[in-house]
Amino acid sequence: MLFTLAMILDELAGLDPVCNHKTQKDVEIQGFFRYAEGQKEFHRNSIYVCSNEELKNWDNQDNSVIFFTYGLEPEEIRNVKNYCYIFRKAGSEIDIFNRYMELQAEYNYWDKEIHLDIINSCSLEKMLEYASMIIEYPIQVYDPSFRILATSRHHRKQLSDFQQASALGYTPPDFISEIQKRHMLPKIQETGRVIVAPAVNNPGHINLYRAHRADGQLLGYSCVFCGEDHPTRGYLDKVELIMQNLDFYFKENQKHMVLSKYMYESFLISLLSARLPIDSRIISDRAKIVRLPLKGEFVLVQLNFNEKDHFLLYLCRLIQKYVPEYSVFVYEEYIYLLIVKKHSEKSVEELAAGIIRHLQETLSYYHFSCCVSNLFFELTAIYDAYQICVRLEAMRNYFSFDPGIYSYRDWKTALHYLEYGEDVDIRALLMPEIHKMKLYDAEYHTHYLRTLSAYFENNCNLKQTADALDLHRNSAANRIEKIQQLFRLDLNDFKTCCNLCETLQMMNLLEPERQNS
């Protein structure tokens, strides 16, 4: 592992180095040695540590040799043609040598650990943890369209710019448009090294940017937030060292993408095709490998194209280009897209609707229908979501419906689905708001679900609802208002009320089964 001269001086700044001549600090140091008295041969671009007496008697003219010493003033060695650094706070050459060896050992260990973790497919967040070991400033990593991929969590500098960007969780559109307006992206891409630029949202602050490429393909960007501090040359070299490791991460990640995609597809297909339960430990281990959460908010989208056979894989690759943040895969005769809510203000259903609209616009010359499952909260429920999509498509064909977007948001259709027949967990058809209400009641010991049931049982009459719950009328009204606010329900909407009512009725059928299970 090679250090630049500037980086070494930056790390040894506590020993107060002073130079006798101006040097090119970006030179990479090939070696660090103890000078032997009478030595005639030297390695180029190397540092030799010597005593002050040895340096005074030095008469070699080789400018590629750099000396470190102590106990002198620059005026005493003006006649020495070589570049020489005097460390005024060092007591002996051993102090200098020991400090450098500590530095070498620390960085070699860091470099070895980070390379091993990259080879073992560590996460981007883990990479940023390594970065925080040697620089105190926070970092964000972006994809080629400048959407946030990862954010450092452990850093010694607390900067308001970074905290705002980190709290938001995604890159705002005005940030990207400002970067484009300043023509920063071409500059970052062309340089190939760390560049210093004013922060987009605060011109008085400094950011360090770097593009990451593999075989000419742009894979992402990194940004170090420095605030009001202006980094030294040595500090920039240290950041460059981190960025080179991020380059290696992106390149290795690119190599593993084909294997990862295969593992992702085979894992989901095993869940789609498994009617019998799979061992939970196996599911947990494989989910970690493909980096899928076991719990969260999920929606499964099935795309059914008129074009089949050899066109299907081509269409799958084509769709993957349009939605690179999600994995697209083929199972049986359909293309599937599992949408997982990550860092976004939008619900997973809104994300799904946006993606489908985008695909309809970009693939307007293809004829296809979309079948969208209900929202589900555990990855293992993907089997039920898959059955919903398959049945929707079967009903579409059975009733000769035109291509379009089909889902079970309408409970009448859901009941029709049950009549049409398939062994599926009925809980997958429950309205997600009811599921969230159950979880909320369990966590905060509220009684919103019971209140809502009583409200519908008493024909939406607040006084009768209050009597049934042994509450004051105002208390019952407040609860109903709170339910509408918390779960975004409009109880003045007839269709919403019908869906809620039927969901609650279905739950009454399920509860005894749950208690007996």
Coordinates of C-alpha atoms in Angstrom, one line a residue:
M1 CA 0.0 0.0 0.0
L2 CA 1.6 3.3 -1.1
F3 CA 1.2 6.7 0.6
T4 CA 1.7 10.1 -1.0
L5 CA 4.2 12.4 0.6
A6 CA 1.3 14.8 1.4
M7 CA -0.6 12.1 3.2
I8 CA 2.4 11.1 5.3
L9 CA 3.1 14.7 6.3
D10 CA -0.6 15.2 7.1
E11 CA -0.5 12.1 9.4
L12 CA 2.8 13.2 11.0
A13 CA 1.6 16.9 11.4
G14 CA 1.8 16.5 15.2
L15 CA 5.6 16.4 15.0
D16 CA 5.6 19.8 13.3
P17 CA 7.4 19.2 9.9
V18 CA 9.2 22.0 8.1
C19 CA 10.8 21.7 4.7
N20 CA 14.0 23.3 3.3
H21 CA 12.6 23.5 -0.3
K22 CA 9.2 23.3 -2.0
T23 CA 8.3 19.8 -2.9
Q24 CA 5.8 17.9 -5.2
K25 CA 3.7 16.5 -2.4
D26 CA 1.6 14.3 -4.7
V27 CA 4.5 11.9 -5.3
E28 CA 3.9 8.3 -4.2
I29 CA 6.5 7.1 -1.7
Q30 CA 8.0 3.8 -2.7
G31 CA 9.7 3.1 0.6
F32 CA 10.6 4.3 4.1
F33 CA 14.1 3.4 5.4
R34 CA 16.7 4.2 8.1
Y35 CA 19.7 5.9 6.6
A36 CA 22.9 3.9 7.0
E37 CA 26.1 6.0 7.4
G38 CA 28.2 5.9 4.2
Q39 CA 25.3 4.6 2.2
K40 CA 25.8 5.2 -1.6
E41 CA 22.7 3.6 -3.3
F42 CA 19.2 4.8 -2.7
H43 CA 15.7 3.9 -3.9
R44 CA 14.0 6.6 -6.0
N45 CA 11.0 8.4 -4.4
S46 CA 11.8 7.0 -1.0
I47 CA 12.2 8.5 2.4
Y48 CA 15.3 8.0 4.6
V49 CA 15.3 8.9 8.3
C50 CA 18.6 10.2 9.5
S51 CA 20.1 12.1 12.4
N52 CA 20.9 15.8 12.2
E53 CA 24.7 15.2 12.1
E54 CA 24.4 12.7 9.2
L55 CA 22.3 15.2 7.2
K56 CA 24.8 18.1 7.7
N57 CA 27.5 16.0 6.1
W58 CA 25.3 15.0 3.2
D59 CA 26.5 16.0 -0.3
N60 CA 24.4 13.9 -2.7
Q61 CA 22.4 15.7 -5.5
D62 CA 19.7 13.1 -6.1
N63 CA 16.4 15.0 -5.7
S64 CA 14.3 11.8 -5.8
V65 CA 15.6 11.0 -2.3
I66 CA 13.7 12.7 0.6
F67 CA 15.1 13.0 4.1
F68 CA 13.3 13.2 7.5
T69 CA 15.3 14.4 10.4
Y70 CA 14.9 16.4 13.7
G71 CA 16.7 19.0 15.9
L72 CA 17.7 21.5 13.1
E73 CA 16.4 24.7 11.7
P74 CA 15.7 25.1 7.9
E75 CA 18.6 27.6 7.6
E76 CA 21.1 25.0 8.7
I77 CA 20.4 22.8 5.7
R78 CA 19.8 25.3 2.9
N79 CA 22.9 23.9 1.1
V80 CA 21.4 20.4 1.0
K81 CA 19.9 20.0 -2.5
N82 CA 17.7 17.1 -1.5
Y83 CA 14.2 17.7 -0.1
C84 CA 14.5 17.5 3.7
Y85 CA 11.8 17.7 6.4
I86 CA 12.7 18.7 9.9
F87 CA 10.3 17.4 12.6
R88 CA 10.7 20.0 15.3
K89 CA 8.7 18.1 17.9
A90 CA 10.6 14.8 17.4
G91 CA 13.2 13.9 20.0
S92 CA 15.1 11.5 17.8
E93 CA 14.9 9.7 14.5
I94 CA 13.3 6.7 16.4
D95 CA 10.3 8.9 17.2
I96 CA 9.7 9.6 13.4
F97 CA 10.3 6.0 12.4
N98 CA 8.0 4.6 15.1
R99 CA 5.2 7.0 14.2
Y100 CA 5.5 6.1 10.5
M101 CA 5.5 2.3 11.3
E102 CA 2.3 2.8 13.4
L103 CA 0.7 4.6 10.5
Q104 CA 1.8 1.9 8.1
A105 CA 0.5 -0.9 10.3
E106 CA -2.9 0.9 10.9
Y107 CA -3.5 1.5 7.2
N108 CA -2.3 -1.9 6.1
Y109 CA -4.7 -3.6 8.6
W110 CA -7.5 -1.3 7.4
D111 CA -6.8 -2.0 3.8
K112 CA -6.6 -5.8 4.3
E113 CA -9.9 -5.9 6.3
I114 CA -11.8 -3.8 3.8
H115 CA -10.6 -5.9 0.8
L116 CA -11.6 -9.1 2.5
D117 CA -15.0 -7.7 3.3
I118 CA -15.5 -6.5 -0.3
I119 CA -14.6 -9.9 -1.6
N120 CA -17.1 -11.4 0.8
S121 CA -19.8 -9.1 -0.6
C122 CA -20.2 -6.7 2.4
S123 CA -22.8 -4.0 2.3
L124 CA -22.2 -0.4 1.1
E125 CA -23.0 0.7 4.7
K126 CA -20.2 -1.5 6.0
M127 CA -17.9 0.2 3.5
L128 CA -18.8 3.6 4.9
E129 CA -18.1 2.3 8.4
Y130 CA -14.6 1.5 7.3
A131 CA -14.3 5.0 5.8
S132 CA -15.2 6.6 9.1
M133 CA -12.2 4.9 10.7
I134 CA -9.7 7.1 8.9
I135 CA -11.7 10.3 8.1
E136 CA -13.9 12.2 10.4
Y137 CA -16.2 13.7 7.8
P138 CA -19.6 12.1 6.8
I139 CA -20.0 10.4 3.4
Q140 CA -22.9 9.7 1.1
V141 CA -22.9 7.3 -1.9
Y142 CA -25.2 7.8 -4.9
D143 CA -26.2 5.8 -8.0
P144 CA -25.5 7.2 -11.5
S145 CA -28.7 9.3 -11.4
F146 CA -27.6 10.8 -8.0
R147 CA -30.1 8.9 -5.9
I148 CA -28.8 8.0 -2.4
L149 CA -27.5 4.5 -2.0
A150 CA -25.9 4.7 1.4
T151 CA -25.1 7.2 4.2
S152 CA -22.4 7.0 6.8
R153 CA -23.7 6.5 10.4
H154 CA -20.5 6.8 12.5
H155 CA -18.6 10.0 12.0
R156 CA -16.9 12.5 14.3
K157 CA -18.0 15.7 12.6
Q158 CA -21.6 16.7 13.0
L159 CA -22.6 18.9 10.0
S160 CA -26.1 20.4 9.5
D161 CA -25.9 20.0 5.7
F162 CA -25.3 16.3 6.0
Q163 CA -27.8 15.7 8.8
Q164 CA -30.5 17.4 6.6
A165 CA -29.6 15.2 3.6
S166 CA -29.4 12.1 5.7
A167 CA -32.7 12.7 7.5
L168 CA -34.5 13.2 4.2
G169 CA -33.4 9.7 3.0
Y170 CA -33.5 10.5 -0.7
T171 CA -32.0 13.1 -3.1
P172 CA -34.5 15.9 -3.7
P173 CA -35.1 16.8 -7.4
D174 CA -33.9 20.4 -7.0
F175 CA -30.5 19.1 -5.7
I176 CA -30.0 17.1 -8.9
S177 CA -31.2 19.9 -11.2
E178 CA -28.8 22.3 -9.4
I179 CA -25.9 19.9 -10.0
Q180 CA -26.8 19.7 -13.7
K181 CA -27.2 23.5 -14.0
R182 CA -23.6 23.9 -12.6
H183 CA -22.3 21.3 -15.1
M184 CA -20.7 19.5 -12.2
L185 CA -21.4 15.9 -13.4
P186 CA -19.2 16.1 -16.5
K187 CA -16.4 17.6 -14.5
I188 CA -16.7 14.9 -11.8
Q189 CA -16.9 12.2 -14.5
E190 CA -13.9 13.5 -16.5
T191 CA -11.5 14.0 -13.7
G192 CA -11.3 10.5 -12.4
R193 CA -10.1 11.8 -9.0
V194 CA -11.5 13.6 -6.0
I195 CA -12.6 17.1 -6.9
V196 CA -13.3 19.9 -4.4
A197 CA -16.5 21.9 -5.1
P198 CA -18.9 24.2 -3.1
A199 CA -21.9 22.4 -1.6
V200 CA -25.0 22.7 -3.8
N201 CA -27.3 23.7 -1.0
N202 CA -24.7 25.9 0.8
P203 CA -22.1 27.5 -1.4
G204 CA -20.1 28.5 1.7
H205 CA -19.4 24.9 2.5
I206 CA -17.0 22.4 0.8
N207 CA -17.8 19.0 -0.6
L208 CA -15.5 16.4 -2.1
Y209 CA -16.9 14.5 -5.1
R210 CA -15.7 11.4 -6.9
A211 CA -17.2 9.3 -9.7
H212 CA -16.8 5.4 -9.7
R213 CA -16.4 3.5 -12.9
A214 CA -15.7 -0.1 -14.1
D215 CA -14.7 -0.8 -17.7
G216 CA -15.8 2.7 -18.7
Q217 CA -19.3 2.3 -17.2
L218 CA -20.4 4.8 -14.7
L219 CA -21.5 3.0 -11.5
G220 CA -22.0 5.8 -9.0
Y221 CA -20.8 8.8 -7.1
S222 CA -19.4 9.6 -3.6
C223 CA -19.6 12.8 -1.7
V224 CA -17.7 13.8 1.5
F225 CA -19.2 16.7 3.4
C226 CA -16.4 18.9 4.8
G227 CA -18.5 21.9 6.0
E228 CA -16.5 25.1 6.3
D229 CA -13.2 23.2 6.6
H230 CA -10.8 23.3 3.5
P231 CA -9.1 20.0 3.2
T232 CA -5.3 19.8 2.8
R233 CA -3.5 18.1 0.0
G234 CA -2.7 15.2 2.3
Y235 CA -6.3 14.9 3.4
L236 CA -7.5 14.7 -0.2
D237 CA -5.0 11.9 -0.8
K238 CA -6.5 10.1 2.2
V239 CA -10.0 10.5 0.8
E240 CA -8.7 9.3 -2.6
L241 CA -7.6 6.1 -0.8
I242 CA -11.1 5.6 0.4
M243 CA -12.5 6.3 -3.0
Q244 CA -10.2 3.7 -4.6
N245 CA -11.6 1.1 -2.2
L246 CA -15.1 2.2 -3.2
D247 CA -14.0 1.8 -6.8
F248 CA -13.0 -1.8 -5.9
Y249 CA -16.3 -2.3 -4.1
F250 CA -18.3 -1.2 -7.2
K251 CA -16.2 -3.3 -9.6
E252 CA -16.5 -6.4 -7.4
N253 CA -20.2 -5.7 -6.9
Q254 CA -20.6 -5.5 -10.7
K255 CA -19.0 -9.0 -11.0
H256 CA -21.3 -10.5 -8.4
M257 CA -24.5 -8.9 -9.9
V258 CA -25.1 -11.8 -12.3
L259 CA -24.7 -14.3 -9.5
S260 CA -26.7 -12.2 -7.1
K261 CA -29.5 -11.8 -9.6
Y262 CA -29.6 -15.5 -10.1
M263 CA -29.7 -16.1 -6.3
Y264 CA -32.4 -13.5 -5.9
E265 CA -34.6 -15.0 -8.6
S266 CA -34.1 -18.6 -7.5
F267 CA -35.0 -17.6 -3.9
L268 CA -38.2 -15.8 -4.8
I269 CA -39.2 -18.5 -7.3
S270 CA -38.8 -21.1 -4.5
L271 CA -41.2 -19.0 -2.4
L272 CA -43.6 -18.6 -5.2
S273 CA -43.8 -22.3 -6.0
A274 CA -43.8 -23.5 -2.4
R275 CA -47.3 -24.6 -1.3
L276 CA -45.8 -26.3 1.8
P277 CA -43.9 -24.2 4.5
I278 CA -40.2 -23.8 4.1
D279 CA -37.9 -23.9 7.2
S280 CA -37.9 -20.4 8.6
R281 CA -34.1 -20.5 9.2
I282 CA -33.4 -21.3 5.6
I283 CA -35.6 -18.4 4.5
S284 CA -33.9 -16.1 7.0
D285 CA -30.4 -17.0 5.8
R286 CA -31.2 -16.7 2.1
A287 CA -33.1 -13.4 2.6
K288 CA -29.9 -12.0 4.2
I289 CA -27.8 -13.2 1.3
V290 CA -30.0 -11.5 -1.3
R291 CA -30.6 -8.5 1.0
L292 CA -34.3 -8.7 1.3
P293 CA -36.2 -7.8 4.5
L294 CA -38.3 -10.5 6.0
K295 CA -40.8 -7.9 7.2
G296 CA -41.9 -4.7 5.7
E297 CA -44.3 -3.4 3.0
F298 CA -44.4 -5.5 -0.2
V299 CA -46.4 -5.6 -3.4
L300 CA -46.0 -8.1 -6.2
V301 CA -46.6 -7.0 -9.8
Q302 CA -47.3 -9.5 -12.6
L303 CA -46.7 -8.4 -16.2
N304 CA -48.4 -10.5 -18.9
F305 CA -47.2 -9.7 -22.4
N306 CA -48.8 -10.9 -25.5
E307 CA -45.3 -11.6 -26.8
K308 CA -44.0 -14.8 -25.3
D309 CA -41.3 -17.4 -25.8
H310 CA -37.9 -16.0 -26.7
F311 CA -39.2 -12.4 -26.4
L312 CA -39.8 -12.8 -22.6
L313 CA -36.2 -12.7 -21.5
Y314 CA -35.5 -9.8 -23.8
L315 CA -38.5 -7.9 -22.3
C316 CA -37.3 -8.8 -18.8
R317 CA -33.9 -7.2 -19.5
L318 CA -35.6 -4.2 -21.1
I319 CA -37.8 -3.6 -18.1
Q320 CA -34.8 -4.0 -15.8
K321 CA -33.2 -1.0 -17.6
Y322 CA -36.2 1.1 -16.8
V323 CA -36.5 0.1 -13.1
P324 CA -32.8 -0.6 -12.1
E325 CA -33.6 -0.3 -8.4
Y326 CA -35.8 -3.4 -8.4
S327 CA -35.0 -6.9 -9.6
V328 CA -37.2 -8.1 -12.5
F329 CA -37.5 -11.9 -13.0
V330 CA -39.4 -14.4 -15.2
Y331 CA -41.4 -17.2 -13.6
E332 CA -43.5 -19.6 -15.8
E333 CA -45.0 -17.4 -18.5
Y334 CA -45.0 -14.0 -16.7
I335 CA -42.6 -11.3 -15.7
Y336 CA -42.6 -10.4 -12.0
L337 CA -41.5 -7.4 -10.1
L338 CA -41.3 -7.4 -6.3
I339 CA -41.6 -3.9 -4.9
V340 CA -40.3 -3.3 -1.4
K341 CA -40.7 0.0 0.4
K342 CA -37.3 1.4 1.3
H343 CA -36.4 5.0 2.0
S344 CA -39.3 6.9 0.5
E345 CA -42.2 9.1 1.7
K346 CA -44.5 7.3 -0.8
S347 CA -46.4 4.1 0.2
V348 CA -45.4 0.9 -1.6
E349 CA -48.7 1.0 -3.5
E350 CA -47.9 4.5 -4.8
L351 CA -44.5 3.3 -5.8
A352 CA -46.1 0.4 -7.7
A353 CA -48.6 2.7 -9.5
G354 CA -45.7 5.0 -10.5
I355 CA -43.6 2.2 -11.8
I356 CA -46.5 0.7 -13.8
R357 CA -47.3 4.2 -15.3
H358 CA -43.7 4.6 -16.3
L359 CA -43.6 1.1 -17.9
Q360 CA -46.9 1.9 -19.8
E361 CA -45.4 5.1 -21.2
T362 CA -42.0 3.6 -22.1
L363 CA -43.3 0.3 -23.5
S364 CA -46.3 1.8 -25.3
Y365 CA -45.6 -0.3 -28.4
Y366 CA -46.1 -3.6 -26.4
H367 CA -49.5 -5.0 -25.3
F368 CA -49.5 -6.1 -21.7
S369 CA -51.7 -6.3 -18.6
C370 CA -50.6 -5.7 -15.0
C371 CA -52.0 -7.7 -12.1
V372 CA -51.1 -6.2 -8.7
S373 CA -51.3 -8.1 -5.5
N374 CA -52.7 -6.7 -2.2
L375 CA -50.2 -5.1 0.1
F376 CA -48.5 -7.8 2.3
F377 CA -46.2 -7.4 5.3
E378 CA -44.1 -10.6 5.4
L379 CA -41.9 -11.9 2.6
T380 CA -43.3 -15.4 3.1
A381 CA -46.8 -14.2 2.1
I382 CA -45.5 -13.7 -1.4
Y383 CA -47.0 -17.1 -2.3
D384 CA -50.5 -15.7 -1.6
A385 CA -49.6 -12.6 -3.5
Y386 CA -48.6 -14.7 -6.4
Q387 CA -51.8 -16.7 -6.3
I388 CA -53.8 -13.4 -6.3
C389 CA -51.9 -12.2 -9.4
V390 CA -52.4 -15.6 -11.2
R391 CA -56.1 -15.6 -10.4
L392 CA -56.6 -12.0 -11.5
E393 CA -55.0 -12.9 -14.9
A394 CA -57.2 -16.0 -15.1
M395 CA -60.3 -14.0 -14.4
R396 CA -59.2 -11.3 -16.9
N397 CA -58.9 -14.0 -19.6
Y398 CA -62.1 -15.8 -18.5
F399 CA -64.2 -12.6 -18.8
S400 CA -62.2 -11.4 -21.9
F401 CA -61.2 -8.1 -20.2
D402 CA -59.0 -5.7 -22.1
P403 CA -55.3 -5.3 -21.1
G404 CA -55.0 -2.9 -18.2
I405 CA -54.2 -2.8 -14.5
Y406 CA -56.1 -5.2 -12.3
S407 CA -56.0 -5.5 -8.5
Y408 CA -58.3 -6.6 -5.6
R409 CA -58.9 -3.2 -4.1
D410 CA -62.6 -3.8 -4.7
W411 CA -63.8 -6.4 -2.1
K412 CA -66.6 -7.6 -4.5
T413 CA -63.8 -8.7 -6.9
A414 CA -62.0 -10.4 -4.0
L415 CA -65.1 -12.4 -3.0
H416 CA -65.6 -13.3 -6.7
Y417 CA -62.0 -14.5 -6.6
L418 CA -62.8 -16.8 -3.6
E419 CA -65.8 -18.2 -5.5
Y420 CA -63.5 -18.7 -8.5
G421 CA -61.5 -20.9 -6.2
E422 CA -57.9 -21.3 -5.0
D423 CA -56.5 -22.4 -1.7
V424 CA -55.0 -19.1 -0.4
D425 CA -54.7 -17.5 3.0
I426 CA -57.6 -15.1 3.1
R427 CA -55.6 -12.7 5.3
A428 CA -53.8 -11.6 2.2
L429 CA -57.0 -10.0 1.1
L430 CA -57.6 -7.9 4.2
M431 CA -57.4 -4.2 3.8
P432 CA -53.9 -3.0 4.8
E433 CA -55.3 -0.2 7.0
I434 CA -57.0 -2.8 9.2
H435 CA -53.8 -4.8 9.5
K436 CA -52.0 -1.6 10.6
M437 CA -54.8 -0.8 13.0
K438 CA -54.3 -4.2 14.7
L439 CA -50.6 -3.6 15.0
Y440 CA -51.1 -0.1 16.4
D441 CA -53.6 -1.4 19.0
A442 CA -51.2 -4.1 20.1
E443 CA -48.3 -1.7 20.4
Y444 CA -50.0 1.3 22.0
H445 CA -52.9 -0.5 23.8
T446 CA -55.5 1.6 22.0
H447 CA -59.0 0.3 21.0
Y448 CA -59.3 1.7 17.5
L449 CA -60.3 -1.6 15.9
R450 CA -63.0 -2.3 18.5
T451 CA -64.3 1.3 18.1
L452 CA -64.5 1.0 14.3
S453 CA -66.3 -2.3 14.6
A454 CA -68.8 -0.8 17.0
Y455 CA -69.2 2.2 14.7
F456 CA -70.2 0.0 11.8
E457 CA -72.4 -2.3 13.9
N458 CA -74.4 0.7 15.0
N459 CA -74.9 2.1 11.5
C460 CA -72.3 4.8 11.9
N461 CA -74.3 6.4 14.7
L462 CA -72.0 8.1 17.2
K463 CA -74.4 8.1 20.2
Q464 CA -75.2 4.4 19.8
T465 CA -71.4 3.7 19.3
A466 CA -70.6 5.5 22.5
D467 CA -73.3 3.6 24.4
A468 CA -72.0 0.3 23.1
L469 CA -68.4 1.2 24.2
D470 CA -69.6 2.8 27.5
L471 CA -68.0 6.1 26.4
H472 CA -69.2 9.7 26.2
R473 CA -70.4 10.7 22.8
N474 CA -67.5 13.2 22.4
S475 CA -64.9 10.6 23.3
A476 CA -66.3 8.2 20.6
A477 CA -66.3 11.1 18.1
N478 CA -62.7 11.9 19.0
R479 CA -61.7 8.2 18.5
I480 CA -63.4 8.1 15.1
E481 CA -61.6 11.3 14.0
K482 CA -58.3 10.0 15.2
I483 CA -58.8 6.7 13.3
Q484 CA -59.4 8.7 10.1
Q485 CA -56.3 10.9 10.7
L486 CA -53.9 8.0 11.7
F487 CA -54.9 5.6 9.0
R488 CA -55.9 8.0 6.2
L489 CA -59.4 6.7 6.0
D490 CA -62.4 8.7 4.7
L491 CA -65.4 7.3 6.5
N492 CA -67.7 9.6 4.5
D493 CA -66.8 7.6 1.4
F494 CA -69.3 4.9 0.8
K495 CA -66.9 2.5 -1.0
T496 CA -64.3 2.8 1.7
C497 CA -66.9 2.1 4.4
C498 CA -68.1 -1.0 2.4
N499 CA -64.6 -2.3 2.1
L500 CA -63.9 -1.8 5.8
C501 CA -67.2 -3.3 6.8
E502 CA -66.6 -6.5 4.8
T503 CA -63.0 -6.7 6.0
L504 CA -64.2 -6.6 9.6
Q505 CA -66.8 -9.2 8.8
M506 CA -64.1 -11.4 7.3
M507 CA -62.0 -10.9 10.4
N508 CA -64.8 -12.1 12.6
L509 CA -64.7 -15.4 10.6
L510 CA -60.9 -15.5 11.0
E511 CA -60.6 -14.7 14.8
P512 CA -61.9 -18.1 16.0
E513 CA -59.6 -19.9 13.6
R514 CA -56.7 -17.8 15.0
Q515 CA -57.6 -18.6 18.6
N516 CA -57.7 -22.3 17.8
S517 CA -54.5 -22.4 15.9

